[in-house]
mmCIF file with all atom_site columns, C-alpha atoms in Angstrom:
data_model
loop_
_atom_site.group_PDB
_atom_site.id
_atom_site.type_symbol
_atom_site.label_atom_id
_atom_site.label_alt_id
_atom_site.label_comp_id
_atom_site.label_asym_id
_atom_site.label_entity_id
_atom_site.label_seq_id
_atom_site.pdbx_PDB_ins_code
_atom_site.Cartn_x
_atom_site.Cartn_y
_atom_site.Cartn_z
_atom_site.occupancy
_atom_site.B_iso_or_equiv
_atom_site.pdbx_formal_charge
_atom_site.auth_seq_id
_atom_site.auth_comp_id
_atom_site.auth_asym_id
_atom_site.auth_atom_id
_atom_site.pdbx_PDB_model_num
ATOM 1   C CA . MET A 1 1   ? -12.382 -7.054  -0.138  1.00 0.00 ? 1   MET A CA 1
ATOM 2   C CA . ALA A 1 2   ? -12.407 -5.672  -3.675  1.00 0.00 ? 2   ALA A CA 1
ATOM 3   C CA . ARG A 1 3   ? -14.219 -2.623  -2.373  1.00 0.00 ? 3   ARG A CA 1
ATOM 4   C CA . ARG A 1 4   ? -11.487 -2.101  0.248   1.00 0.00 ? 4   ARG A CA 1
ATOM 5   C CA . SER A 1 5   ? -8.838  -2.516  -2.447  1.00 0.00 ? 5   SER A CA 1
ATOM 6   C CA . ALA A 1 6   ? -10.468 0.080   -4.645  1.00 0.00 ? 6   ALA A CA 1
ATOM 7   C CA . SER A 1 7   ? -10.597 2.554   -1.778  1.00 0.00 ? 7   SER A CA 1
ATOM 8   C CA . ILE A 1 8   ? -6.868  2.137   -1.116  1.00 0.00 ? 8   ILE A CA 1
ATOM 9   C CA . LEU A 1 9   ? -6.032  2.715   -4.769  1.00 0.00 ? 9   LEU A CA 1
ATOM 10  C CA . VAL A 1 10  ? -8.249  5.799   -4.842  1.00 0.00 ? 10  VAL A CA 1
ATOM 11  C CA . GLU A 1 11  ? -6.266  7.224   -1.920  1.00 0.00 ? 11  GLU A CA 1
ATOM 12  C CA . PHE A 1 12  ? -2.956  6.151   -3.461  1.00 0.00 ? 12  PHE A CA 1
ATOM 13  C CA . THR A 1 13  ? -3.471  7.649   -6.917  1.00 0.00 ? 13  THR A CA 1
ATOM 14  C CA . GLY A 1 14  ? -6.045  10.325  -6.285  1.00 0.00 ? 14  GLY A CA 1
ATOM 15  C CA . SER A 1 15  ? -8.281  8.644   -8.872  1.00 0.00 ? 15  SER A CA 1
ATOM 16  C CA . GLY A 1 16  ? -10.990 6.018   -9.088  1.00 0.00 ? 16  GLY A CA 1
ATOM 17  C CA . ARG A 1 17  ? -10.781 2.343   -9.924  1.00 0.00 ? 17  ARG A CA 1
ATOM 18  C CA . GLU A 1 18  ? -11.859 2.803   -13.553 1.00 0.00 ? 18  GLU A CA 1
ATOM 19  C CA . SER A 1 19  ? -9.382  5.638   -14.072 1.00 0.00 ? 19  SER A CA 1
ATOM 20  C CA . TRP A 1 20  ? -6.569  3.512   -12.607 1.00 0.00 ? 20  TRP A CA 1
ATOM 21  C CA . SER A 1 21  ? -7.466  0.608   -14.904 1.00 0.00 ? 21  SER A CA 1
ATOM 22  C CA . ARG A 1 22  ? -7.485  2.849   -17.967 1.00 0.00 ? 22  ARG A CA 1
ATOM 23  C CA . SER A 1 23  ? -4.094  4.246   -16.995 1.00 0.00 ? 23  SER A CA 1
ATOM 24  C CA . LEU A 1 24  ? -2.394  0.892   -16.502 1.00 0.00 ? 24  LEU A CA 1
ATOM 25  C CA . GLY A 1 25  ? -4.246  -1.289  -18.985 1.00 0.00 ? 25  GLY A CA 1
ATOM 26  C CA . SER A 1 26  ? -6.464  -4.305  -18.600 1.00 0.00 ? 26  SER A CA 1
ATOM 27  C CA . SER A 1 27  ? -7.072  -5.765  -15.160 1.00 0.00 ? 27  SER A CA 1
ATOM 28  C CA . SER A 1 28  ? -5.471  -9.054  -16.191 1.00 0.00 ? 28  SER A CA 1
ATOM 29  C CA . SER A 1 29  ? -2.099  -7.331  -16.454 1.00 0.00 ? 29  SER A CA 1
ATOM 30  C CA . SER A 1 30  ? -2.503  -4.993  -13.482 1.00 0.00 ? 30  SER A CA 1
ATOM 31  C CA . ARG A 1 31  ? -0.422  -7.172  -11.168 1.00 0.00 ? 31  ARG A CA 1
ATOM 32  C CA . ASP A 1 32  ? 2.631   -6.673  -13.401 1.00 0.00 ? 32  ASP A CA 1
ATOM 33  C CA . SER A 1 33  ? 1.734   -3.156  -14.522 1.00 0.00 ? 33  SER A CA 1
ATOM 34  C CA . ILE A 1 34  ? 2.012   -1.734  -11.025 1.00 0.00 ? 34  ILE A CA 1
ATOM 35  C CA . PHE A 1 35  ? 5.815   -2.173  -11.185 1.00 0.00 ? 35  PHE A CA 1
ATOM 36  C CA . THR A 1 36  ? 6.235   -0.402  -14.541 1.00 0.00 ? 36  THR A CA 1
ATOM 37  C CA . LYS A 1 37  ? 7.370   3.121   -15.343 1.00 0.00 ? 37  LYS A CA 1
ATOM 38  C CA . ARG A 1 38  ? 3.864   3.853   -16.582 1.00 0.00 ? 38  ARG A CA 1
ATOM 39  C CA . ALA A 1 39  ? 2.469   3.187   -13.099 1.00 0.00 ? 39  ALA A CA 1
ATOM 40  C CA . LEU A 1 40  ? 5.201   5.308   -11.527 1.00 0.00 ? 40  LEU A CA 1
ATOM 41  C CA . GLU A 1 41  ? 4.451   8.180   -13.896 1.00 0.00 ? 41  GLU A CA 1
ATOM 42  C CA . CYS A 1 42  ? 0.753   7.856   -13.119 1.00 0.00 ? 42  CYS A CA 1
ATOM 43  C CA . VAL A 1 43  ? 1.425   8.331   -9.410  1.00 0.00 ? 43  VAL A CA 1
ATOM 44  C CA . LEU A 1 44  ? 3.917   11.155  -9.993  1.00 0.00 ? 44  LEU A CA 1
ATOM 45  C CA . ALA A 1 45  ? 1.334   12.993  -12.073 1.00 0.00 ? 45  ALA A CA 1
ATOM 46  C CA . ARG A 1 46  ? -1.679  12.426  -9.826  1.00 0.00 ? 46  ARG A CA 1
ATOM 47  C CA . ASN A 1 47  ? -0.561  12.099  -6.244  1.00 0.00 ? 47  ASN A CA 1
ATOM 48  C CA . PRO A 1 48  ? 3.211   12.098  -5.594  1.00 0.00 ? 48  PRO A CA 1
ATOM 49  C CA . ALA A 1 49  ? 2.922   13.049  -1.904  1.00 0.00 ? 49  ALA A CA 1
ATOM 50  C CA . PRO A 1 50  ? 2.901   9.483   -0.447  1.00 0.00 ? 50  PRO A CA 1
ATOM 51  C CA . LEU A 1 51  ? 5.869   8.499   -2.602  1.00 0.00 ? 51  LEU A CA 1
ATOM 52  C CA . GLN A 1 52  ? 7.673   11.710  -1.633  1.00 0.00 ? 52  GLN A CA 1
ATOM 53  C CA . ASP A 1 53  ? 7.051   10.979  2.025   1.00 0.00 ? 53  ASP A CA 1
ATOM 54  C CA . PHE A 1 54  ? 8.317   7.396   1.697   1.00 0.00 ? 54  PHE A CA 1
ATOM 55  C CA . SER A 1 55  ? 11.405  8.363   -0.278  1.00 0.00 ? 55  SER A CA 1
ATOM 56  C CA . ALA A 1 56  ? 12.401  11.060  2.208   1.00 0.00 ? 56  ALA A CA 1
ATOM 57  C CA . HIS A 1 57  ? 11.758  9.212   5.450   1.00 0.00 ? 57  HIS A CA 1
ATOM 58  C CA . ARG A 1 58  ? 12.315  5.544   4.639   1.00 0.00 ? 58  ARG A CA 1
ATOM 59  C CA . ASP A 1 59  ? 14.407  5.341   1.475   1.00 0.00 ? 59  ASP A CA 1
ATOM 60  C CA . PHE A 1 60  ? 16.516  8.484   2.054   1.00 0.00 ? 60  PHE A CA 1
ATOM 61  C CA . SER A 1 61  ? 16.146  9.486   -1.585  1.00 0.00 ? 61  SER A CA 1
ATOM 62  C CA . GLY A 1 62  ? 13.725  12.378  -1.259  1.00 0.00 ? 62  GLY A CA 1
ATOM 63  C CA . GLU A 1 63  ? 15.755  14.503  -3.643  1.00 0.00 ? 63  GLU A CA 1
ATOM 64  C CA . ASN A 1 64  ? 14.808  12.233  -6.557  1.00 0.00 ? 64  ASN A CA 1
ATOM 65  C CA . ILE A 1 65  ? 11.046  12.626  -6.193  1.00 0.00 ? 65  ILE A CA 1
ATOM 66  C CA . ALA A 1 66  ? 11.456  16.319  -5.417  1.00 0.00 ? 66  ALA A CA 1
ATOM 67  C CA . PHE A 1 67  ? 13.443  16.785  -8.629  1.00 0.00 ? 67  PHE A CA 1
ATOM 68  C CA . LEU A 1 68  ? 10.874  14.897  -10.716 1.00 0.00 ? 68  LEU A CA 1
ATOM 69  C CA . THR A 1 69  ? 7.958   16.874  -9.316  1.00 0.00 ? 69  THR A CA 1
ATOM 70  C CA . ARG A 1 70  ? 9.766   20.204  -9.715  1.00 0.00 ? 70  ARG A CA 1
ATOM 71  C CA . VAL A 1 71  ? 10.604  19.455  -13.349 1.00 0.00 ? 71  VAL A CA 1
ATOM 72  C CA . ALA A 1 72  ? 7.021   18.351  -14.008 1.00 0.00 ? 72  ALA A CA 1
ATOM 73  C CA . GLU A 1 73  ? 5.683   21.560  -12.468 1.00 0.00 ? 73  GLU A CA 1
ATOM 74  C CA . TRP A 1 74  ? 8.140   23.599  -14.512 1.00 0.00 ? 74  TRP A CA 1
ATOM 75  C CA . LYS A 1 75  ? 7.106   21.900  -17.740 1.00 0.00 ? 75  LYS A CA 1
ATOM 76  C CA . SER A 1 76  ? 3.393   22.248  -17.024 1.00 0.00 ? 76  SER A CA 1
ATOM 77  C CA . SER A 1 77  ? 3.777   25.976  -16.434 1.00 0.00 ? 77  SER A CA 1
ATOM 78  C CA . LEU A 1 78  ? 5.428   26.641  -19.797 1.00 0.00 ? 78  LEU A CA 1
ATOM 79  C CA . PRO A 1 79  ? 3.226   28.479  -22.308 1.00 0.00 ? 79  PRO A CA 1
ATOM 80  C CA . HIS A 1 80  ? 2.108   26.166  -25.107 1.00 0.00 ? 80  HIS A CA 1
ATOM 81  C CA . ALA A 1 81  ? 3.527   28.568  -27.699 1.00 0.00 ? 81  ALA A CA 1
ATOM 82  C CA . VAL A 1 82  ? 7.116   27.979  -26.600 1.00 0.00 ? 82  VAL A CA 1
ATOM 83  C CA . TRP A 1 83  ? 7.228   24.189  -26.794 1.00 0.00 ? 83  TRP A CA 1
ATOM 84  C CA . ASP A 1 84  ? 8.267   24.019  -30.432 1.00 0.00 ? 84  ASP A CA 1
ATOM 85  C CA . SER A 1 85  ? 10.213  27.272  -30.507 1.00 0.00 ? 85  SER A CA 1
ATOM 86  C CA . ARG A 1 86  ? 13.878  28.145  -30.360 1.00 0.00 ? 86  ARG A CA 1
ATOM 87  C CA . ILE A 1 87  ? 15.240  30.918  -28.163 1.00 0.00 ? 87  ILE A CA 1
ATOM 88  C CA . SER A 1 88  ? 15.717  33.166  -31.186 1.00 0.00 ? 88  SER A CA 1
ATOM 89  C CA . ASP A 1 89  ? 12.047  32.693  -32.185 1.00 0.00 ? 89  ASP A CA 1
ATOM 90  C CA . TYR A 1 90  ? 10.465  33.719  -28.896 1.00 0.00 ? 90  TYR A CA 1
ATOM 91  C CA . GLY A 1 91  ? 9.935   37.381  -29.812 1.00 0.00 ? 91  GLY A CA 1
ATOM 92  C CA . ASP A 1 92  ? 7.281   38.873  -27.526 1.00 0.00 ? 92  ASP A CA 1
ATOM 93  C CA . LEU A 1 93  ? 7.587   35.898  -25.188 1.00 0.00 ? 93  LEU A CA 1
ATOM 94  C CA . THR A 1 94  ? 11.094  36.883  -24.092 1.00 0.00 ? 94  THR A CA 1
ATOM 95  C CA . ASP A 1 95  ? 10.030  38.043  -20.626 1.00 0.00 ? 95  ASP A CA 1
ATOM 96  C CA . VAL A 1 96  ? 8.017   34.870  -20.080 1.00 0.00 ? 96  VAL A CA 1
ATOM 97  C CA . ILE A 1 97  ? 10.922  32.716  -21.192 1.00 0.00 ? 97  ILE A CA 1
ATOM 98  C CA . ARG A 1 98  ? 13.274  34.636  -18.937 1.00 0.00 ? 98  ARG A CA 1
ATOM 99  C CA . GLU A 1 99  ? 11.035  33.840  -15.978 1.00 0.00 ? 99  GLU A CA 1
ATOM 100 C CA . HIS A 1 100 ? 10.968  30.163  -16.871 1.00 0.00 ? 100 HIS A CA 1
ATOM 101 C CA . PHE A 1 101 ? 14.714  30.120  -17.429 1.00 0.00 ? 101 PHE A CA 1
ATOM 102 C CA . HIS A 1 102 ? 15.138  31.545  -13.950 1.00 0.00 ? 102 HIS A CA 1
ATOM 103 C CA . ARG A 1 103 ? 12.959  28.782  -12.511 1.00 0.00 ? 103 ARG A CA 1
ATOM 104 C CA . ALA A 1 104 ? 14.960  26.168  -14.438 1.00 0.00 ? 104 ALA A CA 1
ATOM 105 C CA . LEU A 1 105 ? 18.120  27.754  -13.096 1.00 0.00 ? 105 LEU A CA 1
ATOM 106 C CA . CYS A 1 106 ? 16.815  27.274  -9.563  1.00 0.00 ? 106 CYS A CA 1
ATOM 107 C CA . ILE A 1 107 ? 16.148  23.603  -10.268 1.00 0.00 ? 107 ILE A CA 1
ATOM 108 C CA . TYR A 1 108 ? 19.688  23.249  -11.574 1.00 0.00 ? 108 TYR A CA 1
ATOM 109 C CA . LYS A 1 109 ? 21.136  25.007  -8.557  1.00 0.00 ? 109 LYS A CA 1
ATOM 110 C CA . THR A 1 110 ? 19.161  22.947  -6.048  1.00 0.00 ? 110 THR A CA 1
ATOM 111 C CA . PHE A 1 111 ? 19.599  19.479  -7.535  1.00 0.00 ? 111 PHE A CA 1
ATOM 112 C CA . ILE A 1 112 ? 22.429  19.376  -10.079 1.00 0.00 ? 112 ILE A CA 1
ATOM 113 C CA . SER A 1 113 ? 25.173  21.961  -9.671  1.00 0.00 ? 113 SER A CA 1
ATOM 114 C CA . ASP A 1 114 ? 28.247  21.697  -7.452  1.00 0.00 ? 114 ASP A CA 1
ATOM 115 C CA . ARG A 1 115 ? 26.346  23.990  -5.055  1.00 0.00 ? 115 ARG A CA 1
ATOM 116 C CA . ALA A 1 116 ? 23.348  21.669  -4.888  1.00 0.00 ? 116 ALA A CA 1
ATOM 117 C CA . GLN A 1 117 ? 21.749  21.260  -1.477  1.00 0.00 ? 117 GLN A CA 1
ATOM 118 C CA . PHE A 1 118 ? 20.112  18.021  -2.611  1.00 0.00 ? 118 PHE A CA 1
ATOM 119 C CA . PRO A 1 119 ? 22.237  16.560  -5.449  1.00 0.00 ? 119 PRO A CA 1
ATOM 120 C CA . ILE A 1 120 ? 20.710  13.893  -7.644  1.00 0.00 ? 120 ILE A CA 1
ATOM 121 C CA . ASN A 1 121 ? 22.683  11.026  -9.123  1.00 0.00 ? 121 ASN A CA 1
ATOM 122 C CA . ILE A 1 122 ? 22.979  11.448  -12.892 1.00 0.00 ? 122 ILE A CA 1
ATOM 123 C CA . SER A 1 123 ? 25.725  10.538  -15.334 1.00 0.00 ? 123 SER A CA 1
ATOM 124 C CA . SER A 1 124 ? 28.699  12.828  -15.859 1.00 0.00 ? 124 SER A CA 1
ATOM 125 C CA . GLN A 1 125 ? 27.602  13.380  -19.459 1.00 0.00 ? 125 GLN A CA 1
ATOM 126 C CA . GLU A 1 126 ? 24.109  14.447  -18.423 1.00 0.00 ? 126 GLU A CA 1
ATOM 127 C CA . ARG A 1 127 ? 25.569  16.718  -15.770 1.00 0.00 ? 127 ARG A CA 1
ATOM 128 C CA . LYS A 1 128 ? 28.019  18.238  -18.251 1.00 0.00 ? 128 LYS A CA 1
ATOM 129 C CA . GLU A 1 129 ? 25.240  18.992  -20.723 1.00 0.00 ? 129 GLU A CA 1
ATOM 130 C CA . LEU A 1 130 ? 23.282  20.838  -18.045 1.00 0.00 ? 130 LEU A CA 1
ATOM 131 C CA . GLU A 1 131 ? 26.395  22.637  -16.830 1.00 0.00 ? 131 GLU A CA 1
ATOM 132 C CA . ASN A 1 132 ? 26.926  23.940  -20.364 1.00 0.00 ? 132 ASN A CA 1
ATOM 133 C CA . VAL A 1 133 ? 23.508  25.565  -20.220 1.00 0.00 ? 133 VAL A CA 1
ATOM 134 C CA . PHE A 1 134 ? 23.220  26.725  -16.619 1.00 0.00 ? 134 PHE A CA 1
ATOM 135 C CA . GLU A 1 135 ? 26.598  26.937  -14.903 1.00 0.00 ? 135 GLU A CA 1
ATOM 136 C CA . GLY A 1 136 ? 27.545  30.381  -16.191 1.00 0.00 ? 136 GLY A CA 1
ATOM 137 C CA . PRO A 1 137 ? 24.249  32.032  -15.195 1.00 0.00 ? 137 PRO A CA 1
ATOM 138 C CA . ALA A 1 138 ? 24.172  30.077  -11.919 1.00 0.00 ? 138 ALA A CA 1
ATOM 139 C CA . GLY A 1 139 ? 27.619  31.386  -10.993 1.00 0.00 ? 139 GLY A CA 1
ATOM 140 C CA . LEU A 1 140 ? 26.520  34.954  -11.689 1.00 0.00 ? 140 LEU A CA 1
ATOM 141 C CA . LEU A 1 141 ? 23.288  34.643  -9.750  1.00 0.00 ? 141 LEU A CA 1
ATOM 142 C CA . PHE A 1 142 ? 24.177  32.407  -6.815  1.00 0.00 ? 142 PHE A CA 1
ATOM 143 C CA . GLY A 1 143 ? 27.939  32.688  -6.543  1.00 0.00 ? 143 GLY A CA 1
ATOM 144 C CA . ASP A 1 144 ? 30.039  29.876  -5.131  1.00 0.00 ? 144 ASP A CA 1
ATOM 145 C CA . GLY A 1 145 ? 27.857  28.863  -2.213  1.00 0.00 ? 145 GLY A CA 1
ATOM 146 C CA . ARG A 1 146 ? 29.097  26.018  -0.054  1.00 0.00 ? 146 ARG A CA 1
ATOM 147 C CA . PRO A 1 147 ? 27.432  22.709  -1.017  1.00 0.00 ? 147 PRO A CA 1
ATOM 148 C CA . ALA A 1 148 ? 25.759  20.552  1.598   1.00 0.00 ? 148 ALA A CA 1
ATOM 149 C CA . ASN A 1 149 ? 27.535  17.626  3.202   1.00 0.00 ? 149 ASN A CA 1
ATOM 150 C CA . PRO A 1 150 ? 26.202  14.648  1.190   1.00 0.00 ? 150 PRO A CA 1
ATOM 151 C CA . ALA A 1 151 ? 26.201  12.518  4.353   1.00 0.00 ? 151 ALA A CA 1
ATOM 152 C CA . VAL A 1 152 ? 23.792  14.896  6.099   1.00 0.00 ? 152 VAL A CA 1
ATOM 153 C CA . PRO A 1 153 ? 22.221  17.002  3.321   1.00 0.00 ? 153 PRO A CA 1
ATOM 154 C CA . PHE A 1 154 ? 19.499  18.426  5.549   1.00 0.00 ? 154 PHE A CA 1
ATOM 155 C CA . ASP A 1 155 ? 21.963  19.803  8.104   1.00 0.00 ? 155 ASP A CA 1
ATOM 156 C CA . SER A 1 156 ? 23.755  22.278  5.844   1.00 0.00 ? 156 SER A CA 1
ATOM 157 C CA . PRO A 1 157 ? 24.829  25.527  7.564   1.00 0.00 ? 157 PRO A CA 1
ATOM 158 C CA . GLY A 1 158 ? 22.798  28.628  6.908   1.00 0.00 ? 158 GLY A CA 1
ATOM 159 C CA . TYR A 1 159 ? 19.909  26.541  5.724   1.00 0.00 ? 159 TYR A CA 1
ATOM 160 C CA . GLY A 1 160 ? 16.455  28.106  5.737   1.00 0.00 ? 160 GLY A CA 1
ATOM 161 C CA . PRO A 1 161 ? 14.116  25.563  7.435   1.00 0.00 ? 161 PRO A CA 1
ATOM 162 C CA . THR A 1 162 ? 14.066  25.221  11.185  1.00 0.00 ? 162 THR A CA 1
ATOM 163 C CA . PRO A 1 163 ? 15.843  22.287  12.854  1.00 0.00 ? 163 PRO A CA 1
ATOM 164 C CA . SER A 1 164 ? 12.495  20.581  13.406  1.00 0.00 ? 164 SER A CA 1
ATOM 165 C CA . ALA A 1 165 ? 11.563  20.666  9.736   1.00 0.00 ? 165 ALA A CA 1
ATOM 166 C CA . SER A 1 166 ? 11.080  17.325  7.999   1.00 0.00 ? 166 SER A CA 1
ATOM 167 C CA . PRO A 1 167 ? 13.220  16.278  5.009   1.00 0.00 ? 167 PRO A CA 1
ATOM 168 C CA . ILE A 1 168 ? 10.279  16.891  2.709   1.00 0.00 ? 168 ILE A CA 1
ATOM 169 C CA . ALA A 1 169 ? 9.702   20.384  4.076   1.00 0.00 ? 169 ALA A CA 1
ATOM 170 C CA . SER A 1 170 ? 13.420  21.077  3.730   1.00 0.00 ? 170 SER A CA 1
ATOM 171 C CA . ILE A 1 171 ? 13.492  20.026  0.082   1.00 0.00 ? 171 ILE A CA 1
ATOM 172 C CA . LYS A 1 172 ? 10.364  22.007  -0.752  1.00 0.00 ? 172 LYS A CA 1
ATOM 173 C CA . ALA A 1 173 ? 11.688  25.114  0.973   1.00 0.00 ? 173 ALA A CA 1
ATOM 174 C CA . GLU A 1 174 ? 15.071  24.900  -0.712  1.00 0.00 ? 174 GLU A CA 1
ATOM 175 C CA . SER A 1 175 ? 13.889  23.991  -4.193  1.00 0.00 ? 175 SER A CA 1
ATOM 176 C CA . GLY A 1 176 ? 10.822  26.202  -4.172  1.00 0.00 ? 176 GLY A CA 1
ATOM 177 C CA . SER A 1 177 ? 10.202  29.460  -2.388  1.00 0.00 ? 177 SER A CA 1
ATOM 178 C CA . ARG A 1 178 ? 13.733  30.294  -1.286  1.00 0.00 ? 178 ARG A CA 1
ATOM 179 C CA . PHE A 1 179 ? 15.108  30.729  -4.790  1.00 0.00 ? 179 PHE A CA 1
ATOM 180 C CA . ALA A 1 180 ? 12.316  30.491  -7.344  1.00 0.00 ? 180 ALA A CA 1
ATOM 181 C CA . ASP A 1 181 ? 9.434   32.478  -5.960  1.00 0.00 ? 181 ASP A CA 1
ATOM 182 C CA . ASN A 1 182 ? 10.624  34.914  -3.350  1.00 0.00 ? 182 ASN A CA 1
ATOM 183 C CA . GLY A 1 183 ? 11.106  37.764  -5.817  1.00 0.00 ? 183 GLY A CA 1
ATOM 184 C CA . GLN A 1 184 ? 14.406  38.797  -4.222  1.00 0.00 ? 184 GLN A CA 1
ATOM 185 C CA . VAL A 1 185 ? 16.806  37.409  -6.819  1.00 0.00 ? 185 VAL A CA 1
ATOM 186 C CA . GLN A 1 186 ? 16.122  37.281  -10.541 1.00 0.00 ? 186 GLN A CA 1
ATOM 187 C CA . TYR A 1 187 ? 18.396  36.417  -13.431 1.00 0.00 ? 187 TYR A CA 1
ATOM 188 C CA . TRP A 1 188 ? 18.431  39.197  -16.031 1.00 0.00 ? 188 TRP A CA 1
ATOM 189 C CA . GLY A 1 189 ? 21.403  38.101  -18.091 1.00 0.00 ? 189 GLY A CA 1
ATOM 190 C CA . GLU A 1 190 ? 21.484  36.530  -21.519 1.00 0.00 ? 190 GLU A CA 1
ATOM 191 C CA . ILE A 1 191 ? 19.566  33.293  -21.944 1.00 0.00 ? 191 ILE A CA 1
ATOM 192 C CA . PRO A 1 192 ? 21.836  30.596  -23.422 1.00 0.00 ? 192 PRO A CA 1
ATOM 193 C CA . GLN A 1 193 ? 20.900  29.474  -26.922 1.00 0.00 ? 193 GLN A CA 1
ATOM 194 C CA . LYS A 1 194 ? 21.079  25.850  -25.775 1.00 0.00 ? 194 LYS A CA 1
ATOM 195 C CA . PHE A 1 195 ? 18.233  26.385  -23.324 1.00 0.00 ? 195 PHE A CA 1
ATOM 196 C CA . ASN A 1 196 ? 14.945  24.820  -24.449 1.00 0.00 ? 196 ASN A CA 1
ATOM 197 C CA . THR A 1 197 ? 11.894  23.028  -23.102 1.00 0.00 ? 197 THR A CA 1
ATOM 198 C CA . THR A 1 198 ? 13.605  19.623  -23.228 1.00 0.00 ? 198 THR A CA 1
ATOM 199 C CA . VAL A 1 199 ? 16.681  20.672  -21.291 1.00 0.00 ? 199 VAL A CA 1
ATOM 200 C CA . PHE A 1 200 ? 15.922  18.397  -18.300 1.00 0.00 ? 200 PHE A CA 1
ATOM 201 C CA . ASP A 1 201 ? 14.545  15.456  -20.293 1.00 0.00 ? 201 ASP A CA 1
ATOM 202 C CA . ARG A 1 202 ? 17.585  13.182  -20.123 1.00 0.00 ? 202 ARG A CA 1
ATOM 203 C CA . ALA A 1 203 ? 18.185  13.802  -16.426 1.00 0.00 ? 203 ALA A CA 1
ATOM 204 C CA . GLU A 1 204 ? 14.484  13.344  -15.743 1.00 0.00 ? 204 GLU A CA 1
ATOM 205 C CA . GLU A 1 205 ? 14.381  9.965   -17.468 1.00 0.00 ? 205 GLU A CA 1
ATOM 206 C CA . SER A 1 206 ? 17.575  8.895   -15.705 1.00 0.00 ? 206 SER A CA 1
ATOM 207 C CA . ILE A 1 207 ? 16.120  9.693   -12.285 1.00 0.00 ? 207 ILE A CA 1
ATOM 208 C CA . LYS A 1 208 ? 12.828  8.014   -13.175 1.00 0.00 ? 208 LYS A CA 1
ATOM 209 C CA . ASP A 1 209 ? 14.750  4.857   -14.045 1.00 0.00 ? 209 ASP A CA 1
ATOM 210 C CA . LEU A 1 210 ? 16.621  5.099   -10.758 1.00 0.00 ? 210 LEU A CA 1
ATOM 211 C CA . VAL A 1 211 ? 13.384  5.509   -8.796  1.00 0.00 ? 211 VAL A CA 1
ATOM 212 C CA . LEU A 1 212 ? 11.735  2.704   -10.763 1.00 0.00 ? 212 LEU A CA 1
ATOM 213 C CA . THR A 1 213 ? 14.591  0.318   -9.982  1.00 0.00 ? 213 THR A CA 1
ATOM 214 C CA . ASN A 1 214 ? 15.195  1.211   -6.343  1.00 0.00 ? 214 ASN A CA 1
ATOM 215 C CA . THR A 1 215 ? 12.505  3.242   -4.594  1.00 0.00 ? 215 THR A CA 1
ATOM 216 C CA . TRP A 1 216 ? 9.327   2.272   -6.424  1.00 0.00 ? 216 TRP A CA 1
ATOM 217 C CA . PRO A 1 217 ? 9.330   -1.491  -5.670  1.00 0.00 ? 217 PRO A CA 1
ATOM 218 C CA . LYS A 1 218 ? 10.057  -0.796  -1.987  1.00 0.00 ? 218 LYS A CA 1
ATOM 219 C CA . PHE A 1 219 ? 7.231   1.729   -1.865  1.00 0.00 ? 219 PHE A CA 1
ATOM 220 C CA . ILE A 1 220 ? 4.755   -0.616  -3.538  1.00 0.00 ? 220 ILE A CA 1
ATOM 221 C CA . ARG A 1 221 ? 5.581   -3.462  -1.177  1.00 0.00 ? 221 ARG A CA 1
ATOM 222 C CA . SER A 1 222 ? 5.589   -1.254  1.916   1.00 0.00 ? 222 SER A CA 1
ATOM 223 C CA . CYS A 1 223 ? 2.079   -0.036  1.088   1.00 0.00 ? 223 CYS A CA 1
ATOM 224 C CA . GLY A 1 224 ? 0.763   -3.448  0.108   1.00 0.00 ? 224 GLY A CA 1
ATOM 225 C CA . ILE A 1 225 ? -0.311  -1.945  -3.199  1.00 0.00 ? 225 ILE A CA 1
ATOM 226 C CA . ALA A 1 226 ? 0.811   -4.963  -5.235  1.00 0.00 ? 226 ALA A CA 1
ATOM 227 C CA . ALA A 1 227 ? -1.509  -7.199  -3.237  1.00 0.00 ? 227 ALA A CA 1
ATOM 228 C CA . GLU A 1 228 ? -4.341  -4.711  -3.616  1.00 0.00 ? 228 GLU A CA 1
ATOM 229 C CA . VAL A 1 229 ? -3.916  -4.564  -7.387  1.00 0.00 ? 229 VAL A CA 1
ATOM 230 C CA . ALA A 1 230 ? -3.861  -8.362  -7.544  1.00 0.00 ? 230 ALA A CA 1
ATOM 231 C CA . LEU A 1 231 ? -7.175  -8.432  -5.697  1.00 0.00 ? 231 LEU A CA 1
ATOM 232 C CA . LEU A 1 232 ? -8.646  -5.948  -8.120  1.00 0.00 ? 232 LEU A CA 1
ATOM 233 C CA . ALA A 1 233 ? -7.468  -8.049  -11.056 1.00 0.00 ? 233 ALA A CA 1
ATOM 234 C CA . GLU A 1 234 ? -9.190  -11.089 -9.614  1.00 0.00 ? 234 GLU A CA 1
ATOM 235 C CA . SER A 1 235 ? -12.438 -9.302  -8.752  1.00 0.00 ? 235 SER A CA 1
#
């Protein structure tokens, strides 16, 4: 039974039993640790696909996991040299920063702005802070596109994916290749001084808390992961 449990966790996290234990702590606390933010972050970093699938098809909150994974990808792609820099200190990295600002702008447009196809639920203060950074450039680059109907966000008119596309495919298409990587539209204006590598941090933590409270426990129970971890702790 313990061997079966380990195999399920390997599939779930994309890692082995020892790696999982190191990530969450001692086996005696694993039963409780599986419901913590640390466990959620472990899965988001290693293998978010099952959680993305669950959130889109069964919890109807696919935009949250999509936002978290997009922000994580954006952060991981930033050159190390820019993490402790200010816009005015970038110097020769200006072109690189412009590219990353454009990608951040696409994240803002897809998940946060009034034009968002898949709006996430963050506080008005967090939204205002991001608007102060991105709204001007977003208006110049994307115009005043019609936002999706929040009741049926995957049925917005003029939307890229085919009618048969899944919610996950729709989110990936909208938040990824359509705006960020297709090379057709690029922002060449001034980069706001308020833009930095931590610009999404508050919204990211807010959405993580939302996922941790609502989606994560449902996902764990639906997969039987809590029972599997308990078996590992007892083995």
